[in-house]
Short mmCIF file of C-alpha atoms in Angstrom, two decimals:
data_model
loop_
_atom_site.label_atom_id
_atom_site.label_comp_id
_atom_site.label_asym_id
_atom_site.label_seq_id
_atom_site.Cartn_x
_atom_site.Cartn_y
_atom_site.Cartn_z
CA MET A 1 34.50 127.31 71.49
CA LYS A 2 33.96 128.90 75.06
CA GLU A 3 34.39 124.58 76.06
CA ASN A 4 38.19 124.95 74.61
CA ASN A 5 38.68 127.89 76.68
CA ALA A 6 37.15 126.01 79.50
CA GLU A 7 39.62 123.79 79.10
CA LYS A 8 42.56 125.69 78.61
CA GLU A 9 42.16 127.62 82.11
CA ILE A 10 41.69 124.30 83.99
CA ALA A 11 45.12 123.09 82.22
CA GLN A 12 46.45 126.74 83.21
CA CYS A 13 45.44 126.02 86.81
CA ASN A 14 47.26 122.26 87.08
CA GLU A 15 49.95 124.30 85.59
CA GLU A 16 50.17 126.67 88.75
CA GLN A 17 48.73 124.70 91.17
CA GLU A 18 51.65 122.13 89.69
CA PHE A 19 54.08 125.39 90.32
CA THR A 20 52.76 126.13 93.48
CA SER A 21 53.48 122.76 94.74
CA LYS A 22 56.84 122.90 93.22
CA MET A 23 57.75 126.19 94.81
CA ALA A 24 56.78 124.44 98.09
CA GLU A 25 59.62 121.93 97.98
CA LEU A 26 62.18 124.67 97.45
CA TYR A 27 61.15 125.87 100.99
CA LYS A 28 61.05 122.79 102.64
CA LYS A 29 65.23 122.71 101.67
CA GLU A 30 65.70 125.53 103.73
CA GLU A 31 65.78 126.10 107.17
CA ASP A 32 64.11 129.25 107.79
CA LYS A 33 60.76 128.78 106.27
CA LYS A 34 59.86 132.28 106.44
CA TYR A 35 61.22 133.45 102.93
CA LEU A 36 63.04 131.76 99.38
CA ASP A 37 66.28 132.95 98.07
CA LEU A 38 66.23 131.63 95.01
CA THR A 39 69.48 132.74 94.37
CA ASP A 40 71.99 135.42 95.71
CA GLN A 41 70.33 138.17 93.59
CA VAL A 42 66.41 137.54 93.53
CA ARG A 43 64.13 136.47 97.49
CA LEU A 44 60.75 136.18 97.22
CA LEU A 45 59.28 136.81 100.68
CA ILE A 46 56.21 135.05 101.89
CA PRO A 47 56.42 132.67 104.18
CA LEU A 48 55.25 128.52 103.57
CA LYS A 49 52.43 128.95 105.62
CA TYR A 50 50.66 131.74 103.14
CA SER A 51 51.22 129.77 99.64
CA SER A 52 48.15 131.02 98.94
CA ILE A 53 49.56 134.57 97.55
CA PHE A 54 52.35 133.17 96.40
CA PRO A 55 53.19 134.31 92.60
CA GLY A 56 52.16 132.47 89.71
CA LYS A 57 54.75 131.62 87.24
CA ASN A 58 55.00 134.36 84.67
CA VAL A 59 55.85 136.67 88.37
CA VAL A 60 58.48 134.49 89.11
CA GLU A 61 59.89 134.55 84.84
CA GLN A 62 59.40 138.95 85.74
CA MET A 63 61.94 138.60 88.63
CA PHE A 64 64.30 136.31 87.33
CA ALA A 65 63.98 138.57 83.65
CA VAL A 66 65.02 141.31 85.40
CA THR A 67 67.95 139.90 86.88
CA ARG A 68 69.45 139.36 83.45
CA LEU A 69 69.46 143.80 83.32
CA PRO A 70 73.51 145.03 83.59
CA HIS A 71 74.29 145.88 87.26
CA VAL A 72 71.64 144.12 88.91
CA HIS A 73 72.04 143.24 92.67
CA SER A 74 69.18 142.07 94.18
CA VAL A 75 65.69 141.71 93.02
CA VAL A 76 62.83 141.53 96.22
CA GLY A 77 59.04 140.04 95.81
CA LEU A 78 56.64 140.99 98.68
CA PRO A 79 53.71 139.65 99.82
CA ASP A 80 51.46 141.12 96.89
CA ILE A 81 53.81 140.57 94.63
CA HIS A 82 52.09 139.94 90.69
CA LEU A 83 52.55 140.84 86.93
CA GLY A 84 53.36 144.15 86.00
CA TYR A 85 54.61 145.74 83.14
CA ALA A 86 58.67 145.64 82.85
CA PHE A 87 58.99 145.02 86.53
CA PRO A 88 56.59 143.06 88.85
CA ILE A 89 54.53 145.32 90.87
CA GLY A 90 55.18 144.09 94.33
CA SER A 91 58.96 144.74 93.82
CA VAL A 92 62.48 146.03 95.18
CA VAL A 93 65.47 146.45 93.01
CA GLY A 94 68.15 147.74 93.57
CA ALA A 95 70.83 148.26 90.63
CA SER A 96 73.64 150.77 89.74
CA ILE A 97 71.32 151.33 86.94
CA VAL A 98 68.01 153.08 86.44
CA VAL A 99 65.22 151.93 84.86
CA PRO A 100 62.51 154.23 83.91
CA GLU A 101 59.71 151.91 83.41
CA GLY A 102 60.94 149.75 86.75
CA VAL A 103 59.24 153.06 88.38
CA GLY A 104 56.56 152.76 85.40
CA ASN A 105 54.33 155.41 84.31
CA ASP A 106 52.33 156.26 87.64
CA ILE A 107 55.29 158.09 89.95
CA ASN A 108 54.57 158.45 93.28
CA CYS A 109 51.61 156.82 93.19
CA GLY A 110 50.83 156.46 96.77
CA VAL A 111 48.58 156.72 99.88
CA ARG A 112 47.80 159.66 102.18
CA MET A 113 46.20 158.82 105.50
CA VAL A 114 43.95 160.97 107.58
CA ARG A 115 42.54 160.66 111.25
CA THR A 116 39.89 162.86 112.51
CA ARG A 117 39.39 161.38 116.42
CA SER A 118 35.58 161.93 115.82
CA ASN A 119 33.00 159.04 115.76
CA TYR A 120 31.99 158.00 112.04
CA ARG A 121 28.47 158.39 113.34
CA ASP A 122 28.79 162.48 113.62
CA VAL A 123 28.28 162.60 110.22
CA ASP A 124 25.80 161.99 107.32
CA MET A 125 28.31 158.94 106.09
CA ALA A 126 25.91 159.56 102.70
CA GLU A 127 25.90 162.70 102.42
CA VAL A 128 29.52 163.21 102.45
CA ALA A 129 30.27 160.35 99.65
CA ARG A 130 28.19 162.76 97.50
CA GLN A 131 29.60 166.01 98.16
CA LEU A 132 33.25 163.95 98.28
CA PHE A 133 32.17 162.87 94.68
CA ASP A 134 31.26 166.23 93.34
CA ALA A 135 33.97 168.00 94.17
CA ILE A 136 36.46 165.81 93.63
CA PRO A 137 37.32 165.30 90.05
CA SER A 138 37.86 161.52 88.95
CA GLY A 139 37.53 159.50 85.89
CA ILE A 140 40.15 158.86 82.90
CA GLY A 141 41.75 161.77 81.49
CA GLY A 142 39.59 164.82 81.45
CA ASP A 143 36.45 163.10 82.05
CA THR A 144 35.34 165.69 84.97
CA VAL A 145 35.63 169.53 84.19
CA ASN A 146 38.38 170.23 87.66
CA THR A 147 38.47 173.85 88.64
CA ILE A 148 40.85 173.34 91.13
CA ILE A 149 43.70 175.57 89.60
CA ASP A 150 41.33 177.77 88.93
CA GLU A 151 40.88 178.06 92.29
CA ILE A 152 44.50 177.94 93.68
CA VAL A 153 45.32 180.67 91.06
CA ASN A 154 42.78 182.80 92.62
CA ALA A 155 43.36 182.91 96.07
CA LEU A 156 46.87 183.11 95.70
CA ASN A 157 46.72 186.39 92.91
CA LYS A 158 44.00 187.86 95.69
CA GLY A 159 46.27 187.43 98.37
CA VAL A 160 43.59 185.25 100.14
CA ALA A 161 46.72 182.58 100.86
CA ASP A 162 49.84 184.67 100.87
CA THR A 163 49.75 188.53 101.35
CA GLN A 164 53.00 189.75 102.07
CA ASN A 165 55.44 187.66 101.16
CA ARG A 166 53.95 187.64 97.07
CA ARG A 167 55.62 188.37 94.25
CA ALA A 168 53.95 188.53 91.10
CA ALA A 169 50.97 187.55 89.82
CA PHE A 170 50.80 183.71 89.81
CA THR A 171 49.48 182.03 86.37
CA ASP A 172 48.46 178.07 85.81
CA MET A 173 52.33 177.52 84.65
CA LYS A 174 53.34 179.78 86.81
CA LEU A 175 51.94 177.11 89.01
CA ILE A 176 53.12 174.25 87.94
CA ASN A 177 56.08 175.07 87.57
CA GLU A 178 56.31 175.24 91.38
CA VAL A 179 54.78 172.75 92.15
CA CYS A 180 56.99 170.01 90.73
CA ASN A 181 59.59 172.53 91.93
CA GLU A 182 58.84 172.57 95.51
CA GLY A 183 56.56 169.95 96.26
CA VAL A 184 54.53 170.60 99.38
CA ASP A 185 56.88 173.16 100.37
CA PHE A 186 55.10 175.69 97.77
CA LEU A 187 51.53 174.72 99.26
CA VAL A 188 52.41 175.35 103.37
CA LYS A 189 54.17 178.53 102.14
CA HIS A 190 51.67 179.66 100.36
CA GLY A 191 48.99 178.71 103.19
CA ILE A 192 47.42 176.84 100.40
CA VAL A 193 47.80 173.08 103.24
CA SER A 194 48.66 173.13 106.94
CA ASP A 195 52.10 171.79 107.46
CA GLU A 196 52.48 168.23 107.69
CA ARG A 197 55.54 167.75 105.99
CA ASP A 198 57.31 165.22 109.31
CA ARG A 199 54.12 163.08 108.44
CA ILE A 200 55.14 162.80 104.59
CA GLU A 201 57.85 160.70 102.69
CA ARG A 202 61.05 162.97 102.41
CA GLY A 203 58.72 165.78 103.45
CA GLY A 204 56.96 165.72 100.25
CA ARG A 205 59.45 167.09 98.29
CA PHE A 206 62.73 165.52 95.49
CA PRO A 207 64.69 166.86 94.45
CA SER A 208 63.56 168.27 91.15
CA ASP A 209 63.44 170.57 88.08
CA SER A 210 60.74 171.68 85.82
CA ARG A 211 62.83 173.31 83.49
CA MET A 212 63.66 169.55 82.30
CA LEU A 213 59.17 168.54 81.73
CA SER A 214 58.42 168.57 78.42
CA GLN A 215 54.68 171.09 78.03
CA LYS A 216 52.96 168.11 77.11
CA ALA A 217 53.74 166.84 80.62
CA LYS A 218 53.04 170.78 82.10
CA ALA A 219 49.97 170.72 80.38
CA LYS A 220 48.15 167.47 81.83
CA GLY A 221 49.29 168.30 84.78
CA LEU A 222 47.35 171.36 85.04
CA LYS A 223 44.37 169.80 83.85
CA GLN A 224 44.39 167.14 86.90
CA LEU A 225 45.92 168.83 89.74
CA GLY A 226 43.69 167.71 92.83
CA SER A 227 41.74 164.46 90.80
CA LEU A 228 41.85 161.08 91.37
CA GLY A 229 42.12 159.37 88.17
CA ALA A 230 41.21 155.54 87.61
CA GLY A 231 41.67 152.46 87.90
CA ASN A 232 42.78 151.59 91.33
CA HIS A 233 43.12 154.68 92.29
CA PHE A 234 40.44 155.27 95.23
CA LEU A 235 39.11 157.87 98.40
CA GLU A 236 37.70 155.58 101.05
CA ILE A 237 36.25 156.81 104.42
CA GLN A 238 36.76 154.34 106.51
CA ARG A 239 36.73 153.96 110.43
CA VAL A 240 38.68 152.41 113.02
CA ALA A 241 37.30 148.64 113.76
CA GLU A 242 40.62 147.49 115.52
CA VAL A 243 43.39 148.72 117.48
CA TYR A 244 46.86 146.88 117.84
CA ASP A 245 49.17 149.37 119.31
CA ASN A 246 47.51 151.54 122.19
CA ASP A 247 50.40 154.01 122.57
CA ALA A 248 48.79 155.07 118.47
CA ASP A 249 46.05 156.45 120.66
CA PHE A 250 43.11 155.74 117.98
CA ALA A 251 39.71 154.60 119.35
CA VAL A 252 37.66 152.54 117.81
CA ASP A 253 34.65 153.54 115.55
CA GLU A 254 37.28 156.36 114.66
CA LEU A 255 36.28 158.28 111.40
CA VAL A 256 39.58 158.52 108.96
CA PHE A 257 40.15 158.42 105.40
CA MET A 258 42.64 157.93 102.60
CA ILE A 259 42.95 158.70 99.15
CA HIS A 260 45.43 156.83 96.86
CA THR A 261 46.30 158.42 93.52
CA GLY A 262 49.46 159.70 92.23
CA SER A 263 51.04 161.43 89.35
CA ARG A 264 48.41 161.29 87.23
CA GLY A 265 49.48 161.99 83.19
CA LEU A 266 52.40 164.44 84.04
CA GLY A 267 54.02 161.27 85.62
CA PHE A 268 53.06 159.41 82.66
CA GLU A 269 54.97 161.65 79.93
CA VAL A 270 58.17 161.81 82.08
CA CYS A 271 58.45 157.98 81.76
CA GLU A 272 57.51 157.73 78.28
CA SER A 273 59.78 160.69 77.53
CA ALA A 274 62.75 158.67 79.03
CA THR A 275 62.49 155.48 77.81
CA GLN A 276 62.51 157.32 74.34
CA VAL A 277 65.24 158.89 75.63
CA ALA A 278 67.03 155.99 77.17
CA ALA A 279 66.15 153.52 73.99
CA SER A 280 67.94 156.16 71.74
CA THR A 281 71.17 155.40 73.57
CA ARG A 282 70.94 152.02 75.11
CA CYS A 283 68.51 149.17 74.76
CA ILE A 284 68.53 145.90 76.10
CA THR A 285 67.73 142.90 72.73
CA GLU A 286 67.23 140.05 73.31
CA SER A 287 71.24 139.30 71.44
CA GLU A 288 72.83 141.63 73.93
CA ILE A 289 70.91 140.54 77.80
CA GLY A 290 73.40 138.84 80.05
CA ASN A 291 72.66 135.67 80.71
CA GLU A 292 71.60 134.14 83.48
CA SER A 293 73.42 132.54 86.75
CA HIS A 294 73.97 129.69 86.64
CA ASP A 295 71.76 128.84 89.82
CA ILE A 296 69.09 130.70 88.48
CA GLN A 297 69.18 128.16 85.32
CA ALA A 298 69.27 126.10 88.20
CA VAL A 299 66.50 127.19 89.81
CA ARG A 300 64.41 127.11 86.95
CA LYS A 301 64.71 123.37 86.33
CA SER A 302 64.03 122.41 89.55
CA ILE A 303 60.61 124.57 89.59
CA GLY A 304 59.46 124.05 85.63
CA LEU A 305 60.13 127.16 84.03
CA CYS A 306 61.07 127.64 80.46
CA SER A 307 63.81 129.78 79.13
CA ALA A 308 63.90 133.15 79.66
CA SER A 309 62.94 135.98 77.02
CA ILE A 310 62.74 140.02 77.01
CA SER A 311 58.59 138.83 75.96
CA ALA A 312 58.81 137.33 80.15
CA SER A 313 58.91 140.25 81.69
CA GLY A 314 55.47 141.32 80.51
CA SER A 315 56.58 144.42 78.18
CA SER A 316 56.06 144.49 74.61
CA GLU A 317 59.09 146.83 74.25
CA ASN A 318 62.49 145.57 75.03
CA LEU A 319 63.40 146.97 78.21
CA SER A 320 65.85 150.65 78.03
CA TYR A 321 68.25 152.24 80.83
CA PHE A 322 70.51 154.83 82.13
CA GLU A 323 74.09 154.63 82.99
CA ALA A 324 74.32 156.25 86.52
CA HIS A 325 76.08 159.01 85.49
CA GLU A 326 73.58 159.19 82.70
CA SER A 327 70.40 159.87 84.56
CA GLU A 328 70.38 162.92 86.01
CA ASP A 329 67.96 164.53 83.87
CA TYR A 330 65.44 161.95 85.09
CA LEU A 331 65.35 161.94 88.50
CA LEU A 332 64.64 165.54 87.73
CA GLU A 333 61.58 164.63 85.76
CA MET A 334 61.17 162.01 88.24
CA GLY A 335 61.52 164.13 91.09
CA CYS A 336 58.97 167.00 89.17
CA ALA A 337 56.52 164.20 88.85
CA ALA A 338 57.04 162.74 92.36
CA ASN A 339 56.32 166.23 94.28
CA TYR A 340 53.03 166.85 91.97
CA ALA A 341 51.54 163.50 93.08
CA PHE A 342 52.39 164.30 97.05
CA CYS A 343 50.94 168.50 96.00
CA ASN A 344 47.82 166.30 94.26
CA ARG A 345 47.53 164.13 97.29
CA ALA A 346 47.52 166.75 100.04
CA ILE A 347 45.16 169.33 97.76
CA ILE A 348 42.67 166.30 97.35
CA SER A 349 42.80 165.93 101.23
CA LYS A 350 42.31 169.59 102.06
CA LYS A 351 39.03 169.35 100.06
CA VAL A 352 38.06 166.05 101.82
CA GLU A 353 38.50 168.44 105.66
CA GLU A 354 36.32 171.52 103.82
CA VAL A 355 33.17 168.77 103.15
CA LEU A 356 33.82 167.38 106.78
CA GLY A 357 33.99 171.03 108.23
CA GLN A 358 30.62 171.12 107.96
CA TRP A 359 30.25 168.64 110.86
CA ASN A 360 33.00 169.84 112.63
CA VAL A 361 35.46 167.44 111.87
CA LYS A 362 38.72 167.86 112.31
CA CYS A 363 41.80 166.36 109.76
CA GLU A 364 45.41 165.09 111.44
CA LEU A 365 47.48 163.85 108.64
CA VAL A 366 49.05 160.43 109.84
CA TYR A 367 51.69 159.76 106.70
CA ASP A 368 51.69 160.16 103.06
CA VAL A 369 53.70 157.54 101.57
CA GLY A 370 54.76 157.00 97.87
CA HIS A 371 55.25 153.44 96.03
CA ASN A 372 56.12 154.11 93.15
CA SER A 373 59.32 155.44 93.35
CA LEU A 374 63.01 155.58 92.77
CA ILE A 375 65.86 156.72 95.37
CA ARG A 376 69.69 156.56 95.46
CA GLU A 377 70.05 154.72 98.26
CA ASN A 378 73.18 153.07 100.74
CA ILE A 379 71.97 149.41 100.91
CA ASP A 380 74.71 147.10 102.87
CA GLY A 381 78.23 149.14 101.89
CA ARG A 382 76.69 150.05 98.58
CA GLU A 383 74.96 153.04 96.69
CA CYS A 384 72.43 151.80 94.41
CA PHE A 385 69.58 152.87 92.87
CA VAL A 386 66.44 151.26 94.97
CA HIS A 387 63.59 151.14 92.61
CA ARG A 388 60.12 150.54 94.09
CA LYS A 389 57.14 149.39 91.78
CA GLY A 390 54.01 148.93 93.97
CA ALA A 391 56.38 149.02 97.15
CA ALA A 392 56.46 151.40 100.37
CA ARG A 393 59.91 152.50 101.48
CA ALA A 394 59.22 151.81 105.05
CA LEU A 395 62.24 153.01 107.37
CA PRO A 396 62.72 151.21 111.24
CA PRO A 397 62.72 152.29 114.51
CA ASN A 398 65.63 154.85 114.36
CA HIS A 399 65.99 155.40 111.05
CA PRO A 400 68.05 158.77 110.91
CA GLU A 401 66.16 160.56 107.85
CA LEU A 402 62.69 159.30 109.89
CA ARG A 403 61.16 162.72 110.88
CA CYS A 404 58.09 161.45 112.72
CA ASN A 405 57.58 158.58 114.92
CA ARG A 406 61.36 157.02 115.57
CA GLU A 407 60.54 155.26 117.74
CA LYS A 408 58.32 153.10 116.83
CA GLY A 409 59.22 153.23 113.05
CA GLN A 410 57.83 154.43 110.04
CA PRO A 411 54.29 154.84 109.47
CA ILE A 412 52.46 152.93 106.75
CA PRO A 413 48.57 153.00 105.48
CA ILE A 414 48.24 150.11 103.12
CA GLY A 415 45.40 149.70 101.19
CA GLY A 416 43.43 146.61 100.65
CA SER A 417 41.11 145.70 98.04
CA MET A 418 38.30 147.66 97.59
CA GLY A 419 35.27 146.78 100.15
CA THR A 420 37.52 144.88 102.41
CA SER A 421 40.04 146.72 105.38
CA SER A 422 42.84 148.57 105.01
CA TYR A 423 45.48 149.13 107.69
CA LEU A 424 48.03 151.32 109.50
CA LEU A 425 51.79 149.42 109.85
CA TYR A 426 54.75 150.67 111.78
CA ALA A 427 58.07 149.41 109.31
CA GLN A 428 60.31 147.15 111.90
CA ASP A 429 63.38 145.41 110.47
CA THR A 430 63.40 146.26 106.61
CA ALA A 431 66.70 145.12 105.66
CA LYS A 432 65.64 141.98 104.17
CA SER A 433 63.35 144.04 101.98
CA LEU A 434 65.36 146.92 100.72
CA PHE A 435 63.77 149.37 103.47
CA SER A 436 60.27 148.50 102.22
CA SER A 437 56.67 146.72 102.87
CA PRO A 438 54.33 145.35 100.46
CA HIS A 439 51.80 148.47 99.41
CA GLY A 440 48.24 146.53 98.88
CA ALA A 441 46.34 143.35 98.58
CA GLY A 442 48.16 142.32 95.39
CA ARG A 443 45.78 141.57 92.14
CA LYS A 444 45.31 138.13 91.19
CA ILE A 445 43.24 138.50 88.29
CA SER A 446 43.22 140.86 85.57
CA ARG A 447 41.52 143.35 84.74
CA HIS A 448 40.16 141.33 81.42
CA LYS A 449 39.19 138.33 82.89
CA ALA A 450 37.71 140.55 85.80
CA ARG A 451 35.41 141.90 83.08
CA LYS A 452 34.14 138.61 81.73
CA LEU A 453 33.86 136.87 85.04
CA ILE A 454 31.87 139.93 87.92
CA THR A 455 28.93 141.47 87.25
CA MET A 456 27.87 145.08 88.74
CA GLU A 457 24.94 143.14 90.32
CA GLN A 458 27.52 140.92 91.92
CA LEU A 459 29.72 143.07 92.65
CA ARG A 460 27.24 145.26 95.44
CA GLN A 461 25.97 142.12 96.90
CA VAL A 462 29.57 142.05 97.72
CA MET A 463 30.06 145.43 98.75
CA GLY A 464 27.19 145.10 101.19
CA ASP A 465 25.90 148.75 102.92
CA ILE A 466 29.49 150.33 101.73
CA ILE A 467 28.54 153.58 99.79
CA LEU A 468 30.06 152.70 96.15
CA MET A 469 30.39 156.11 93.81
CA SER A 470 32.09 155.19 90.90
CA LYS A 471 32.02 157.27 87.08
CA SER A 472 32.31 154.05 85.32
CA GLU A 473 30.87 150.65 86.56
CA LYS A 474 33.75 148.46 84.45
CA GLY A 475 36.22 150.46 86.31
CA ALA A 476 34.59 149.31 89.01
CA ILE A 477 33.95 145.44 88.61
CA GLU A 478 37.77 145.97 87.58
CA GLU A 479 39.08 146.48 90.93
CA ALA A 480 36.24 144.40 92.81
CA PRO A 481 37.30 142.90 95.86
CA MET A 482 37.70 139.03 94.53
CA VAL A 483 40.45 139.87 91.74
CA TYR A 484 42.67 140.68 95.01
CA LYS A 485 44.36 139.22 97.08
CA ASP A 486 43.46 138.25 101.28
CA ILE A 487 44.44 141.67 103.11
CA ASP A 488 44.70 139.82 105.75
CA ASP A 489 47.05 137.08 104.62
CA VAL A 490 49.40 140.24 102.70
CA VAL A 491 49.84 141.86 105.71
CA ASP A 492 49.89 138.86 108.07
CA ALA A 493 52.87 137.44 106.31
CA ALA A 494 54.34 140.99 106.22
CA VAL A 495 54.30 140.80 109.80
CA GLU A 496 55.66 137.60 110.33
CA LEU A 497 58.50 138.12 107.86
CA GLY A 498 59.39 141.07 110.77
CA LEU A 499 59.11 143.71 107.93
CA VAL A 500 55.76 145.26 109.93
CA LYS A 501 53.74 145.37 113.53
CA LYS A 502 50.26 146.56 113.07
CA ALA A 503 48.76 149.42 114.44
CA VAL A 504 45.31 149.85 113.56
CA LYS A 505 42.69 148.00 110.96
CA LEU A 506 40.03 150.00 109.10
CA GLU A 507 36.91 149.05 107.55
CA PRO A 508 35.53 150.73 104.43
CA LEU A 509 32.08 152.93 104.85
CA ALA A 510 31.88 154.68 101.39
CA VAL A 511 34.28 154.45 97.90
CA ILE A 512 35.26 156.83 95.91
CA LYS A 513 36.15 155.67 92.56
CA GLY A 514 36.79 157.01 88.92
#
């Protein structure tokens, strides 16, 4: 059996190498080898020289499958693109319809980067990591008892956070409703966090209405506010390793940290509910889905792809969607989850500040940006719904919506794989990517395969002196550095495309995972 499996893997490897070669041939026909317009609808933003991070056949299949939904205008694959559920992760889709699975379960999963202007040697790193691991709940569901909600409610009701404007006693449910309705505005108004909203995407608030949420979603939100979760979510303590933009005022060896998490179980419930509602009225089935364009059929033939089917989308369920006029309820629910995610990261950040304060270290937000979202935007004169799944919104210099860093472009913190470098980037000419940038390294080996191939001992060897604290060895192995693309290649590809420029390179000192 093992030999047969080995033969199968070798065959698959050879097949993928052949596919990559065929993709390279398509690039050679283009004058500009920096990206490939597979059709008028489908664009792959990876320069030919970075063929090592080309997507596999199944990912290109998934991009093509998305175009068969009605009223899809553009599908863009970014340098970190890889197979996802329904839509590829690392993709941007502009459409006149709303596809809940095009945002996914972890609505507004994102990265928050905070600087300190202190040297990392000024703190006891092992002690900082230990205290943060104890203070911040992590893991799947309710693996850790979460007392953060109680702390906030008690503070509000004692008048600690707001002595004059508190209208009535806060309950857990009132708190979760306000978080979902107001986002970071609520935390700032009650003195729970400092006002740094200019450095949060959309000011930390999406349009929303908590009355749209189910009680199940709110219950999960109550249980998990201020928690990391599991999977690829992390809290990473880092040092500045290299400064590319001297005006950014960073110093080598400055202590910084990144928080990567999202809307947790509340976001999951929003997506599940919306998908069911959409499916009850409109579901794309294989017999109803639109025919592919002749352009896509020709590209399929040239690179050896089989005919598309819904199963090629990576989903075991048929895709459902809302027409624009039917989407308002979902957009308000999604806004609740997005606001919850902004608050989740802000509350975790406050916990880190409290721990670092023992060493007289001050914290300052660099930027907080999501990478699973849906925003109604004007693209080339056409209003459409921009679905970003594993992609950060990236506003170029002097964009009217930018609230900070207008001359340089929106800051974009981009996390690498566990144990590798991360970056702070500035958005540049992002019109070609629907005003989006990569969000991370991009997985190249599935979680299942990682567990088969990698041991905890191997992972610790790769991590070296980096402190690793995780609730689950299995979860840590699934996120090992070798299961991801090279973050340097992903970032360099985005730079060559003109999407971003580098500001700072970061190296990990301690990693906390669920």
